[in-house]
Amino acid sequence: SFIKNVCYNELDAVVVKTITEAAKRMSIKTVAEFVKDEATLNKVSELGIDFAQGYCLDKPQELAMH
């Protein structure tokens, strides 16, 4: 939920940055969910997050039935 407002809420940005830095020190990759627009994608990239998912990148896809 911190990603949803990371561009508009300074506290959310600080929390995301802190979690990202801690994960990197533990060699853990990070994923930002709810990346809804270009501004959010740029912000999570700036904060050092490794992966992103959300409407900015692609819409949810229907799973193929097996």
C-alpha atoms as a PDB file:
ATOM      1  CA  SER A   1       0.000   0.000   0.000  1.00  0.00           C
ATOM      2  CA  PHE A   2       2.992   2.338   0.414  1.00  0.00           C
ATOM      3  CA  ILE A   3       3.585   2.267  -3.352  1.00  0.00           C
ATOM      4  CA  LYS A   4       0.115   3.627  -4.146  1.00  0.00           C
ATOM      5  CA  ASN A   5       1.003   7.045  -2.713  1.00  0.00           C
ATOM      6  CA  VAL A   6       4.806   6.978  -2.903  1.00  0.00           C
ATOM      7  CA  CYS A   7       4.863  10.043  -5.196  1.00  0.00           C
ATOM      8  CA  TYR A   8       2.586  12.127  -2.983  1.00  0.00           C
ATOM      9  CA  ASN A   9       3.328  11.045   0.571  1.00  0.00           C
ATOM     10  CA  GLU A  10       6.826  11.707   1.920  1.00  0.00           C
ATOM     11  CA  LEU A  11       6.407   9.216   4.775  1.00  0.00           C
ATOM     12  CA  ASP A  12       5.457   6.437   2.335  1.00  0.00           C
ATOM     13  CA  ALA A  13       8.563   7.219   0.276  1.00  0.00           C
ATOM     14  CA  VAL A  14      10.767   7.050   3.385  1.00  0.00           C
ATOM     15  CA  VAL A  15       9.263   3.691   4.396  1.00  0.00           C
ATOM     16  CA  VAL A  16       9.755   2.259   0.902  1.00  0.00           C
ATOM     17  CA  LYS A  17      13.350   3.521   0.762  1.00  0.00           C
ATOM     18  CA  THR A  18      14.134   2.052   4.188  1.00  0.00           C
ATOM     19  CA  ILE A  19      12.637  -1.347   3.329  1.00  0.00           C
ATOM     20  CA  THR A  20      14.482  -1.357   0.003  1.00  0.00           C
ATOM     21  CA  GLU A  21      17.823  -0.555   1.633  1.00  0.00           C
ATOM     22  CA  ALA A  22      17.329  -3.264   4.268  1.00  0.00           C
ATOM     23  CA  ALA A  23      16.413  -5.817   1.603  1.00  0.00           C
ATOM     24  CA  LYS A  24      19.506  -4.967  -0.431  1.00  0.00           C
ATOM     25  CA  ARG A  25      21.745  -5.483   2.626  1.00  0.00           C
ATOM     26  CA  MET A  26      20.207  -8.972   2.981  1.00  0.00           C
ATOM     27  CA  SER A  27      20.562  -9.686  -0.768  1.00  0.00           C
ATOM     28  CA  ILE A  28      16.776  -9.790  -1.179  1.00  0.00           C
ATOM     29  CA  LYS A  29      15.191  -8.534  -4.412  1.00  0.00           C
ATOM     30  CA  THR A  30      12.268  -6.120  -4.081  1.00  0.00           C
ATOM     31  CA  VAL A  31       9.012  -5.866  -6.052  1.00  0.00           C
ATOM     32  CA  ALA A  32       6.773  -2.793  -6.175  1.00  0.00           C
ATOM     33  CA  GLU A  33       3.088  -3.611  -6.688  1.00  0.00           C
ATOM     34  CA  PHE A  34       0.387  -1.134  -7.756  1.00  0.00           C
ATOM     35  CA  VAL A  35       2.661   0.764 -10.158  1.00  0.00           C
ATOM     36  CA  LYS A  36      -0.192   2.585 -11.849  1.00  0.00           C
ATOM     37  CA  ASP A  37       1.531   5.340 -13.829  1.00  0.00           C
ATOM     38  CA  GLU A  38       4.834   6.611 -15.199  1.00  0.00           C
ATOM     39  CA  ALA A  39       5.465   8.866 -12.185  1.00  0.00           C
ATOM     40  CA  THR A  40       5.184   5.923  -9.789  1.00  0.00           C
ATOM     41  CA  LEU A  41       7.408   3.779 -12.015  1.00  0.00           C
ATOM     42  CA  ASN A  42      10.059   6.509 -12.037  1.00  0.00           C
ATOM     43  CA  LYS A  43       9.852   6.933  -8.253  1.00  0.00           C
ATOM     44  CA  VAL A  44      10.238   3.232  -7.436  1.00  0.00           C
ATOM     45  CA  SER A  45      13.153   3.048  -9.843  1.00  0.00           C
ATOM     46  CA  GLU A  46      14.729   6.059  -8.139  1.00  0.00           C
ATOM     47  CA  LEU A  47      14.253   4.361  -4.752  1.00  0.00           C
ATOM     48  CA  GLY A  48      16.164   1.296  -5.960  1.00  0.00           C
ATOM     49  CA  ILE A  49      13.376  -1.267  -6.240  1.00  0.00           C
ATOM     50  CA  ASP A  50      14.329  -4.213  -8.459  1.00  0.00           C
ATOM     51  CA  PHE A  51      11.002  -5.174 -10.061  1.00  0.00           C
ATOM     52  CA  ALA A  52       7.627  -3.540 -10.646  1.00  0.00           C
ATOM     53  CA  GLN A  53       4.162  -4.702 -11.544  1.00  0.00           C
ATOM     54  CA  GLY A  54       0.947  -2.828 -12.178  1.00  0.00           C
ATOM     55  CA  TYR A  55      -1.246  -1.144 -14.776  1.00  0.00           C
ATOM     56  CA  CYS A  56       1.606   1.107 -15.927  1.00  0.00           C
ATOM     57  CA  LEU A  57       3.413  -1.945 -17.257  1.00  0.00           C
ATOM     58  CA  ASP A  58       0.499  -4.136 -18.319  1.00  0.00           C
ATOM     59  CA  LYS A  59      -3.087  -4.982 -17.480  1.00  0.00           C
ATOM     60  CA  PRO A  60      -3.860  -8.210 -15.611  1.00  0.00           C
ATOM     61  CA  GLN A  61      -4.095 -11.196 -17.907  1.00  0.00           C
ATOM     62  CA  GLU A  62      -6.576 -14.043 -17.740  1.00  0.00           C
ATOM     63  CA  LEU A  63      -4.900 -17.286 -16.732  1.00  0.00           C
ATOM     64  CA  ALA A  64      -5.025 -20.026 -19.341  1.00  0.00           C
ATOM     65  CA  MET A  65      -7.039 -23.016 -18.258  1.00  0.00           C
ATOM     66  CA  HIS A  66      -5.084 -26.276 -18.164  1.00  0.00           C
END
